mmCIF file with all atom_site columns, C-alpha atoms and ligand atoms in Angstrom:
data_model
loop_
_atom_site.group_PDB
_atom_site.id
_atom_site.type_symbol
_atom_site.label_atom_id
_atom_site.label_alt_id
_atom_site.label_comp_id
_atom_site.label_asym_id
_atom_site.label_entity_id
_atom_site.label_seq_id
_atom_site.pdbx_PDB_ins_code
_atom_site.Cartn_x
_atom_site.Cartn_y
_atom_site.Cartn_z
_atom_site.occupancy
_atom_site.B_iso_or_equiv
_atom_site.pdbx_formal_charge
_atom_site.auth_seq_id
_atom_site.auth_comp_id
_atom_site.auth_asym_id
_atom_site.auth_atom_id
_atom_site.pdbx_PDB_model_num
ATOM   1   C  CA  . UNK A 1 1   ? 152.101 145.642 87.647  1.00 81.00 ? 1   UNK A CA  1
ATOM   2   C  CA  . UNK A 1 2   ? 152.668 145.926 91.399  1.00 85.00 ? 2   UNK A CA  1
ATOM   3   C  CA  . UNK A 1 3   ? 152.622 142.118 91.570  1.00 88.00 ? 3   UNK A CA  1
ATOM   4   C  CA  . UNK A 1 4   ? 155.973 142.032 89.713  1.00 92.00 ? 4   UNK A CA  1
ATOM   5   C  CA  . UNK A 1 5   ? 157.571 143.699 92.728  1.00 95.00 ? 5   UNK A CA  1
ATOM   6   C  CA  . UNK A 1 6   ? 155.669 141.795 95.362  1.00 95.00 ? 6   UNK A CA  1
ATOM   7   C  CA  . UNK A 1 7   ? 157.587 139.221 97.420  1.00 96.00 ? 7   UNK A CA  1
ATOM   8   C  CA  . UNK A 1 8   ? 155.869 135.957 98.365  1.00 94.00 ? 8   UNK A CA  1
ATOM   9   C  CA  . UNK A 1 9   ? 157.317 136.388 101.833 1.00 94.00 ? 9   UNK A CA  1
ATOM   10  C  CA  . UNK A 1 10  ? 158.665 139.372 103.687 1.00 94.00 ? 10  UNK A CA  1
ATOM   11  C  CA  . UNK A 1 11  ? 160.804 138.613 106.746 1.00 95.00 ? 11  UNK A CA  1
ATOM   12  C  CA  . UNK A 1 12  ? 163.200 140.300 109.131 1.00 94.00 ? 12  UNK A CA  1
ATOM   13  C  CA  . UNK A 1 13  ? 166.137 138.137 108.078 1.00 96.00 ? 13  UNK A CA  1
ATOM   14  C  CA  . UNK A 1 14  ? 167.180 134.783 106.615 1.00 98.00 ? 14  UNK A CA  1
ATOM   15  C  CA  . UNK A 1 15  ? 166.990 133.139 110.038 1.00 97.00 ? 15  UNK A CA  1
ATOM   16  C  CA  . UNK A 1 16  ? 163.204 133.680 110.050 1.00 96.00 ? 16  UNK A CA  1
ATOM   17  C  CA  . UNK A 1 17  ? 162.740 131.525 106.955 1.00 96.00 ? 17  UNK A CA  1
ATOM   18  C  CA  . UNK A 1 18  ? 160.671 128.485 107.866 1.00 95.00 ? 18  UNK A CA  1
ATOM   19  C  CA  . UNK A 1 19  ? 162.689 125.840 106.022 1.00 95.00 ? 19  UNK A CA  1
ATOM   20  C  CA  . UNK A 1 20  ? 160.121 123.100 106.636 1.00 94.00 ? 20  UNK A CA  1
ATOM   21  C  CA  . UNK A 1 21  ? 157.439 125.330 105.104 1.00 94.00 ? 21  UNK A CA  1
ATOM   22  C  CA  . UNK A 1 22  ? 159.417 126.030 101.942 1.00 94.00 ? 22  UNK A CA  1
ATOM   23  C  CA  . UNK A 1 23  ? 160.372 122.353 101.650 1.00 94.00 ? 23  UNK A CA  1
ATOM   24  C  CA  . UNK A 1 24  ? 156.648 121.574 101.660 1.00 93.00 ? 24  UNK A CA  1
ATOM   25  C  CA  . UNK A 1 25  ? 156.317 123.927 98.694  1.00 93.00 ? 25  UNK A CA  1
ATOM   26  C  CA  . UNK A 1 26  ? 158.648 121.561 96.804  1.00 95.00 ? 26  UNK A CA  1
ATOM   27  C  CA  . UNK A 1 27  ? 161.511 124.057 96.896  1.00 97.00 ? 27  UNK A CA  1
ATOM   28  C  CA  . UNK A 1 28  ? 164.852 122.280 96.523  1.00 97.00 ? 28  UNK A CA  1
ATOM   29  C  CA  . UNK A 1 29  ? 167.251 125.185 96.140  1.00 98.00 ? 29  UNK A CA  1
ATOM   30  C  CA  . UNK A 1 30  ? 167.877 128.779 97.112  1.00 98.00 ? 30  UNK A CA  1
ATOM   31  C  CA  . UNK A 1 31  ? 169.413 131.520 94.954  1.00 98.00 ? 31  UNK A CA  1
ATOM   32  C  CA  . UNK A 1 32  ? 170.636 133.978 97.551  1.00 98.00 ? 32  UNK A CA  1
ATOM   33  C  CA  . UNK A 1 33  ? 171.821 137.538 97.340  1.00 97.00 ? 33  UNK A CA  1
ATOM   34  C  CA  . UNK A 1 34  ? 174.950 138.251 99.380  1.00 95.00 ? 34  UNK A CA  1
ATOM   35  C  CA  . UNK A 1 35  ? 175.222 141.935 100.267 1.00 93.00 ? 35  UNK A CA  1
ATOM   36  C  CA  . UNK A 1 36  ? 172.841 142.949 103.016 1.00 94.00 ? 36  UNK A CA  1
ATOM   37  C  CA  . UNK A 1 37  ? 171.046 139.601 102.743 1.00 96.00 ? 37  UNK A CA  1
ATOM   38  C  CA  . UNK A 1 38  ? 173.665 137.121 104.062 1.00 96.00 ? 38  UNK A CA  1
ATOM   39  C  CA  . UNK A 1 39  ? 176.320 139.627 105.086 1.00 93.00 ? 39  UNK A CA  1
ATOM   40  C  CA  . UNK A 1 40  ? 176.594 143.379 105.682 1.00 91.00 ? 40  UNK A CA  1
ATOM   41  C  CA  . UNK A 1 41  ? 177.459 145.253 102.501 1.00 85.00 ? 41  UNK A CA  1
ATOM   42  C  CA  . UNK A 1 42  ? 181.092 144.795 101.418 1.00 82.00 ? 42  UNK A CA  1
ATOM   43  C  CA  . UNK A 1 43  ? 181.886 142.636 104.431 1.00 82.00 ? 43  UNK A CA  1
ATOM   44  C  CA  . UNK A 1 44  ? 183.413 139.186 104.273 1.00 82.00 ? 44  UNK A CA  1
ATOM   45  C  CA  . UNK A 1 45  ? 183.361 138.179 107.902 1.00 89.00 ? 45  UNK A CA  1
ATOM   46  C  CA  . UNK A 1 46  ? 181.226 135.088 108.251 1.00 93.00 ? 46  UNK A CA  1
ATOM   47  C  CA  . UNK A 1 47  ? 179.917 134.454 111.729 1.00 94.00 ? 47  UNK A CA  1
ATOM   48  C  CA  . UNK A 1 48  ? 178.887 131.175 113.320 1.00 96.00 ? 48  UNK A CA  1
ATOM   49  C  CA  . UNK A 1 49  ? 175.146 131.926 112.955 1.00 96.00 ? 49  UNK A CA  1
ATOM   50  C  CA  . UNK A 1 50  ? 175.509 132.122 109.183 1.00 97.00 ? 50  UNK A CA  1
ATOM   51  C  CA  . UNK A 1 51  ? 177.662 129.012 109.029 1.00 96.00 ? 51  UNK A CA  1
ATOM   52  C  CA  . UNK A 1 52  ? 175.049 127.136 111.094 1.00 97.00 ? 52  UNK A CA  1
ATOM   53  C  CA  . UNK A 1 53  ? 172.222 128.411 108.882 1.00 97.00 ? 53  UNK A CA  1
ATOM   54  C  CA  . UNK A 1 54  ? 173.963 127.216 105.715 1.00 97.00 ? 54  UNK A CA  1
ATOM   55  C  CA  . UNK A 1 55  ? 174.620 123.854 107.364 1.00 97.00 ? 55  UNK A CA  1
ATOM   56  C  CA  . UNK A 1 56  ? 170.946 123.617 108.398 1.00 97.00 ? 56  UNK A CA  1
ATOM   57  C  CA  . UNK A 1 57  ? 169.742 124.349 104.844 1.00 97.00 ? 57  UNK A CA  1
ATOM   58  C  CA  . UNK A 1 58  ? 172.025 121.638 103.478 1.00 96.00 ? 58  UNK A CA  1
ATOM   59  C  CA  . UNK A 1 59  ? 170.821 119.212 106.151 1.00 96.00 ? 59  UNK A CA  1
ATOM   60  C  CA  . UNK A 1 60  ? 167.259 119.801 104.925 1.00 95.00 ? 60  UNK A CA  1
ATOM   61  C  CA  . UNK A 1 61  ? 168.415 118.942 101.395 1.00 96.00 ? 61  UNK A CA  1
ATOM   62  C  CA  . UNK A 1 62  ? 168.369 122.495 100.038 1.00 97.00 ? 62  UNK A CA  1
ATOM   63  C  CA  . UNK A 1 63  ? 171.074 123.389 97.506  1.00 97.00 ? 63  UNK A CA  1
ATOM   64  C  CA  . UNK A 1 64  ? 172.366 126.936 97.812  1.00 98.00 ? 64  UNK A CA  1
ATOM   65  C  CA  . UNK A 1 65  ? 173.873 129.294 95.281  1.00 98.00 ? 65  UNK A CA  1
ATOM   66  C  CA  . UNK A 1 66  ? 174.861 132.928 95.770  1.00 97.00 ? 66  UNK A CA  1
ATOM   67  C  CA  . UNK A 1 67  ? 173.713 135.298 93.019  1.00 97.00 ? 67  UNK A CA  1
ATOM   68  C  CA  . UNK A 1 68  ? 175.327 138.694 93.445  1.00 95.00 ? 68  UNK A CA  1
ATOM   69  C  CA  . UNK A 1 69  ? 175.687 141.868 91.424  1.00 92.00 ? 69  UNK A CA  1
ATOM   70  C  CA  . UNK A 1 70  ? 178.972 142.560 93.197  1.00 88.00 ? 70  UNK A CA  1
ATOM   71  C  CA  . UNK A 1 71  ? 182.453 141.896 91.814  1.00 86.00 ? 71  UNK A CA  1
ATOM   72  C  CA  . UNK A 1 72  ? 183.787 138.406 91.538  1.00 87.00 ? 72  UNK A CA  1
ATOM   73  C  CA  . UNK A 1 73  ? 186.763 138.280 93.908  1.00 90.00 ? 73  UNK A CA  1
ATOM   74  C  CA  . UNK A 1 74  ? 185.039 139.107 97.150  1.00 89.00 ? 74  UNK A CA  1
ATOM   75  C  CA  . UNK A 1 75  ? 181.915 137.102 96.354  1.00 93.00 ? 75  UNK A CA  1
ATOM   76  C  CA  . UNK A 1 76  ? 183.969 134.045 95.458  1.00 93.00 ? 76  UNK A CA  1
ATOM   77  C  CA  . UNK A 1 77  ? 185.954 134.357 98.708  1.00 93.00 ? 77  UNK A CA  1
ATOM   78  C  CA  . UNK A 1 78  ? 182.747 134.378 100.751 1.00 94.00 ? 78  UNK A CA  1
ATOM   79  C  CA  . UNK A 1 79  ? 181.209 131.563 98.693  1.00 95.00 ? 79  UNK A CA  1
ATOM   80  C  CA  . UNK A 1 80  ? 184.309 129.452 99.192  1.00 95.00 ? 80  UNK A CA  1
ATOM   81  C  CA  . UNK A 1 81  ? 184.205 130.053 102.935 1.00 94.00 ? 81  UNK A CA  1
ATOM   82  C  CA  . UNK A 1 82  ? 180.558 128.936 103.007 1.00 95.00 ? 82  UNK A CA  1
ATOM   83  C  CA  . UNK A 1 83  ? 181.241 126.091 100.566 1.00 96.00 ? 83  UNK A CA  1
ATOM   84  C  CA  . UNK A 1 84  ? 178.502 127.079 98.146  1.00 97.00 ? 84  UNK A CA  1
ATOM   85  C  CA  . UNK A 1 85  ? 178.717 128.070 94.466  1.00 98.00 ? 85  UNK A CA  1
ATOM   86  C  CA  . UNK A 1 86  ? 178.291 131.662 93.301  1.00 97.00 ? 86  UNK A CA  1
ATOM   87  C  CA  . UNK A 1 87  ? 177.248 133.647 90.246  1.00 96.00 ? 87  UNK A CA  1
ATOM   88  C  CA  . UNK A 1 88  ? 178.958 137.049 90.317  1.00 93.00 ? 88  UNK A CA  1
ATOM   89  C  CA  . UNK A 1 89  ? 178.382 140.299 88.400  1.00 91.00 ? 89  UNK A CA  1
ATOM   90  C  CA  . UNK A 1 90  ? 174.830 139.055 88.019  1.00 92.00 ? 90  UNK A CA  1
ATOM   91  C  CA  . UNK A 1 91  ? 173.241 142.295 86.758  1.00 94.00 ? 91  UNK A CA  1
ATOM   92  C  CA  . UNK A 1 92  ? 169.991 141.446 88.538  1.00 93.00 ? 92  UNK A CA  1
ATOM   93  C  CA  . UNK A 1 93  ? 167.110 141.860 87.659  1.00 94.00 ? 93  UNK A CA  1
ATOM   94  C  CA  . UNK A 1 94  ? 168.339 140.351 84.373  1.00 95.00 ? 94  UNK A CA  1
ATOM   95  C  CA  . UNK A 1 95  ? 167.338 136.715 83.966  1.00 95.00 ? 95  UNK A CA  1
ATOM   96  C  CA  . UNK A 1 96  ? 170.703 135.377 82.838  1.00 96.00 ? 96  UNK A CA  1
ATOM   97  C  CA  . UNK A 1 97  ? 172.303 135.080 86.282  1.00 95.00 ? 97  UNK A CA  1
ATOM   98  C  CA  . UNK A 1 98  ? 169.254 133.360 87.781  1.00 97.00 ? 98  UNK A CA  1
ATOM   99  C  CA  . UNK A 1 99  ? 169.281 130.903 84.871  1.00 97.00 ? 99  UNK A CA  1
ATOM   100 C  CA  . UNK A 1 100 ? 172.967 130.261 85.483  1.00 97.00 ? 100 UNK A CA  1
ATOM   101 C  CA  . UNK A 1 101 ? 172.231 129.657 89.177  1.00 97.00 ? 101 UNK A CA  1
ATOM   102 C  CA  . UNK A 1 102 ? 169.503 127.179 88.231  1.00 98.00 ? 102 UNK A CA  1
ATOM   103 C  CA  . UNK A 1 103 ? 171.833 125.322 85.921  1.00 98.00 ? 103 UNK A CA  1
ATOM   104 C  CA  . UNK A 1 104 ? 174.550 125.158 88.622  1.00 98.00 ? 104 UNK A CA  1
ATOM   105 C  CA  . UNK A 1 105 ? 172.011 123.681 91.055  1.00 98.00 ? 105 UNK A CA  1
ATOM   106 C  CA  . UNK A 1 106 ? 170.498 121.467 88.369  1.00 98.00 ? 106 UNK A CA  1
ATOM   107 C  CA  . UNK A 1 107 ? 166.912 122.346 89.247  1.00 98.00 ? 107 UNK A CA  1
ATOM   108 C  CA  . UNK A 1 108 ? 163.945 123.995 87.591  1.00 97.00 ? 108 UNK A CA  1
ATOM   109 C  CA  . UNK A 1 109 ? 162.668 127.491 88.329  1.00 97.00 ? 109 UNK A CA  1
ATOM   110 C  CA  . UNK A 1 110 ? 159.567 126.138 90.073  1.00 97.00 ? 110 UNK A CA  1
ATOM   111 C  CA  . UNK A 1 111 ? 161.849 124.311 92.548  1.00 98.00 ? 111 UNK A CA  1
ATOM   112 C  CA  . UNK A 1 112 ? 163.787 127.338 93.681  1.00 98.00 ? 112 UNK A CA  1
ATOM   113 C  CA  . UNK A 1 113 ? 163.337 130.430 95.828  1.00 98.00 ? 113 UNK A CA  1
ATOM   114 C  CA  . UNK A 1 114 ? 165.198 133.710 95.418  1.00 98.00 ? 114 UNK A CA  1
ATOM   115 C  CA  . UNK A 1 115 ? 166.167 135.479 98.643  1.00 98.00 ? 115 UNK A CA  1
ATOM   116 C  CA  . UNK A 1 116 ? 167.273 139.087 98.661  1.00 98.00 ? 116 UNK A CA  1
ATOM   117 C  CA  . UNK A 1 117 ? 166.984 142.485 100.320 1.00 96.00 ? 117 UNK A CA  1
ATOM   118 C  CA  . UNK A 1 118 ? 166.165 144.589 97.246  1.00 95.00 ? 118 UNK A CA  1
ATOM   119 C  CA  . UNK A 1 119 ? 162.821 144.853 95.485  1.00 96.00 ? 119 UNK A CA  1
ATOM   120 C  CA  . UNK A 1 120 ? 164.092 146.168 92.137  1.00 94.00 ? 120 UNK A CA  1
ATOM   121 C  CA  . UNK A 1 121 ? 166.868 143.630 91.690  1.00 96.00 ? 121 UNK A CA  1
ATOM   122 C  CA  . UNK A 1 122 ? 166.197 140.441 93.710  1.00 97.00 ? 122 UNK A CA  1
ATOM   123 C  CA  . UNK A 1 123 ? 162.415 140.413 93.899  1.00 97.00 ? 123 UNK A CA  1
ATOM   124 C  CA  . UNK A 1 124 ? 161.624 141.885 90.485  1.00 97.00 ? 124 UNK A CA  1
ATOM   125 C  CA  . UNK A 1 125 ? 164.233 139.585 88.922  1.00 97.00 ? 125 UNK A CA  1
ATOM   126 C  CA  . UNK A 1 126 ? 162.588 136.561 90.529  1.00 98.00 ? 126 UNK A CA  1
ATOM   127 C  CA  . UNK A 1 127 ? 158.971 137.512 89.870  1.00 97.00 ? 127 UNK A CA  1
ATOM   128 C  CA  . UNK A 1 128 ? 159.516 138.248 86.182  1.00 95.00 ? 128 UNK A CA  1
ATOM   129 C  CA  . UNK A 1 129 ? 160.685 134.639 85.898  1.00 96.00 ? 129 UNK A CA  1
ATOM   130 C  CA  . UNK A 1 130 ? 157.846 133.277 88.009  1.00 97.00 ? 130 UNK A CA  1
ATOM   131 C  CA  . UNK A 1 131 ? 160.179 132.292 90.836  1.00 97.00 ? 131 UNK A CA  1
ATOM   132 C  CA  . UNK A 1 132 ? 159.135 132.248 94.511  1.00 97.00 ? 132 UNK A CA  1
ATOM   133 C  CA  . UNK A 1 133 ? 160.650 135.371 96.090  1.00 97.00 ? 133 UNK A CA  1
ATOM   134 C  CA  . UNK A 1 134 ? 161.581 136.069 99.695  1.00 97.00 ? 134 UNK A CA  1
ATOM   135 C  CA  . UNK A 1 135 ? 162.358 139.630 100.707 1.00 97.00 ? 135 UNK A CA  1
ATOM   136 C  CA  . UNK A 1 136 ? 164.406 140.219 103.870 1.00 96.00 ? 136 UNK A CA  1
ATOM   137 C  CA  . UNK A 1 137 ? 165.224 143.474 105.584 1.00 94.00 ? 137 UNK A CA  1
ATOM   138 C  CA  . UNK A 1 138 ? 168.768 144.692 104.865 1.00 94.00 ? 138 UNK A CA  1
ATOM   139 C  CA  . UNK A 1 139 ? 171.343 143.410 107.360 1.00 93.00 ? 139 UNK A CA  1
ATOM   140 C  CA  . UNK A 1 140 ? 172.732 146.915 107.859 1.00 85.00 ? 140 UNK A CA  1
ATOM   141 C  CA  . UNK A 1 141 ? 172.053 150.387 106.516 1.00 78.00 ? 141 UNK A CA  1
ATOM   142 C  CA  . UNK A 1 142 ? 175.543 150.922 105.115 1.00 77.00 ? 142 UNK A CA  1
ATOM   143 C  CA  . UNK A 1 143 ? 175.369 150.449 101.359 1.00 77.00 ? 143 UNK A CA  1
ATOM   144 C  CA  . UNK A 1 144 ? 176.147 151.681 97.887  1.00 79.00 ? 144 UNK A CA  1
ATOM   145 C  CA  . UNK A 1 145 ? 174.972 155.276 97.253  1.00 82.00 ? 145 UNK A CA  1
ATOM   146 C  CA  . UNK A 1 146 ? 172.717 154.191 94.390  1.00 82.00 ? 146 UNK A CA  1
ATOM   147 C  CA  . UNK A 1 147 ? 171.111 151.506 96.572  1.00 82.00 ? 147 UNK A CA  1
ATOM   148 C  CA  . UNK A 1 148 ? 170.390 154.071 99.264  1.00 83.00 ? 148 UNK A CA  1
ATOM   149 C  CA  . UNK A 1 149 ? 168.538 156.150 96.710  1.00 84.00 ? 149 UNK A CA  1
ATOM   150 C  CA  . UNK A 1 150 ? 166.563 153.144 95.484  1.00 87.00 ? 150 UNK A CA  1
ATOM   151 C  CA  . UNK A 1 151 ? 165.516 152.404 99.083  1.00 89.00 ? 151 UNK A CA  1
ATOM   152 C  CA  . UNK A 1 152 ? 163.306 155.497 99.022  1.00 89.00 ? 152 UNK A CA  1
ATOM   153 C  CA  . UNK A 1 153 ? 161.356 154.087 96.068  1.00 91.00 ? 153 UNK A CA  1
ATOM   154 C  CA  . UNK A 1 154 ? 161.322 150.638 97.644  1.00 93.00 ? 154 UNK A CA  1
ATOM   155 C  CA  . UNK A 1 155 ? 159.829 152.161 100.796 1.00 91.00 ? 155 UNK A CA  1
ATOM   156 C  CA  . UNK A 1 156 ? 156.986 153.715 98.796  1.00 92.00 ? 156 UNK A CA  1
ATOM   157 C  CA  . UNK A 1 157 ? 156.242 150.472 96.936  1.00 92.00 ? 157 UNK A CA  1
ATOM   158 C  CA  . UNK A 1 158 ? 156.417 148.401 100.140 1.00 91.00 ? 158 UNK A CA  1
ATOM   159 C  CA  . UNK A 1 159 ? 153.907 150.671 101.896 1.00 90.00 ? 159 UNK A CA  1
ATOM   160 C  CA  . UNK A 1 160 ? 151.592 150.502 98.893  1.00 90.00 ? 160 UNK A CA  1
ATOM   161 C  CA  . UNK A 1 161 ? 151.789 146.689 98.776  1.00 91.00 ? 161 UNK A CA  1
ATOM   162 C  CA  . UNK A 1 162 ? 151.125 146.455 102.503 1.00 88.00 ? 162 UNK A CA  1
ATOM   163 C  CA  . UNK A 1 163 ? 148.149 148.833 102.208 1.00 87.00 ? 163 UNK A CA  1
ATOM   164 C  CA  . UNK A 1 164 ? 146.705 146.783 99.350  1.00 88.00 ? 164 UNK A CA  1
ATOM   165 C  CA  . UNK A 1 165 ? 147.181 143.602 101.388 1.00 87.00 ? 165 UNK A CA  1
ATOM   166 C  CA  . UNK A 1 166 ? 149.510 142.096 98.754  1.00 88.00 ? 166 UNK A CA  1
ATOM   167 C  CA  . UNK A 1 167 ? 152.141 141.113 101.270 1.00 85.00 ? 167 UNK A CA  1
ATOM   168 C  CA  . UNK A 1 168 ? 150.768 138.443 103.529 1.00 65.00 ? 168 UNK A CA  1
ATOM   169 C  CA  . UNK A 1 169 ? 153.642 137.468 105.805 1.00 54.00 ? 169 UNK A CA  1
ATOM   170 C  CA  . UNK A 1 170 ? 155.218 140.390 107.607 1.00 50.00 ? 170 UNK A CA  1
ATOM   171 C  CA  . UNK A 1 171 ? 157.305 140.206 110.737 1.00 46.00 ? 171 UNK A CA  1
HETATM 172 MG MG1 . MG  B 2 .   ? 171.584 142.950 98.503  1.00 82.28 ? 1   MG  B MG1 1
#
């Protein structure tokens, strides 16, 4: 049961992702959460580091697609700025949005990684589909009230997974 919530990688942030390593795992695309994964929650200011990271992923041949539970307008603005497609109002952990992301990228689920900052939406959503899942620490601690509440449960599960040795890569 715990395995359904267990990320394949747990990192400080997206910049710690070893792109060469995931390329070796035959991963061709990334389905990425936006809020508190790429950008602070409800923020649309894209800095140079993020632009460079997106460019680097593309250079390595990775296709990117944002998959966000947030409302369409803001997500689409950010996606346009970064020149990557987006699936909005995703209702993660439901499978539908991930499937839509896969069809946009034109790849199979075993060729993609999901990246996100929340265990119960991003990671659980990925694992229930058998997708490689990368958990990152939230970019900032400002977030939706409900998310803040869920963090308490996430914290408990994370500690348990670490104690059981289920999470292998921790920074
Ligand atoms: Mg998020």
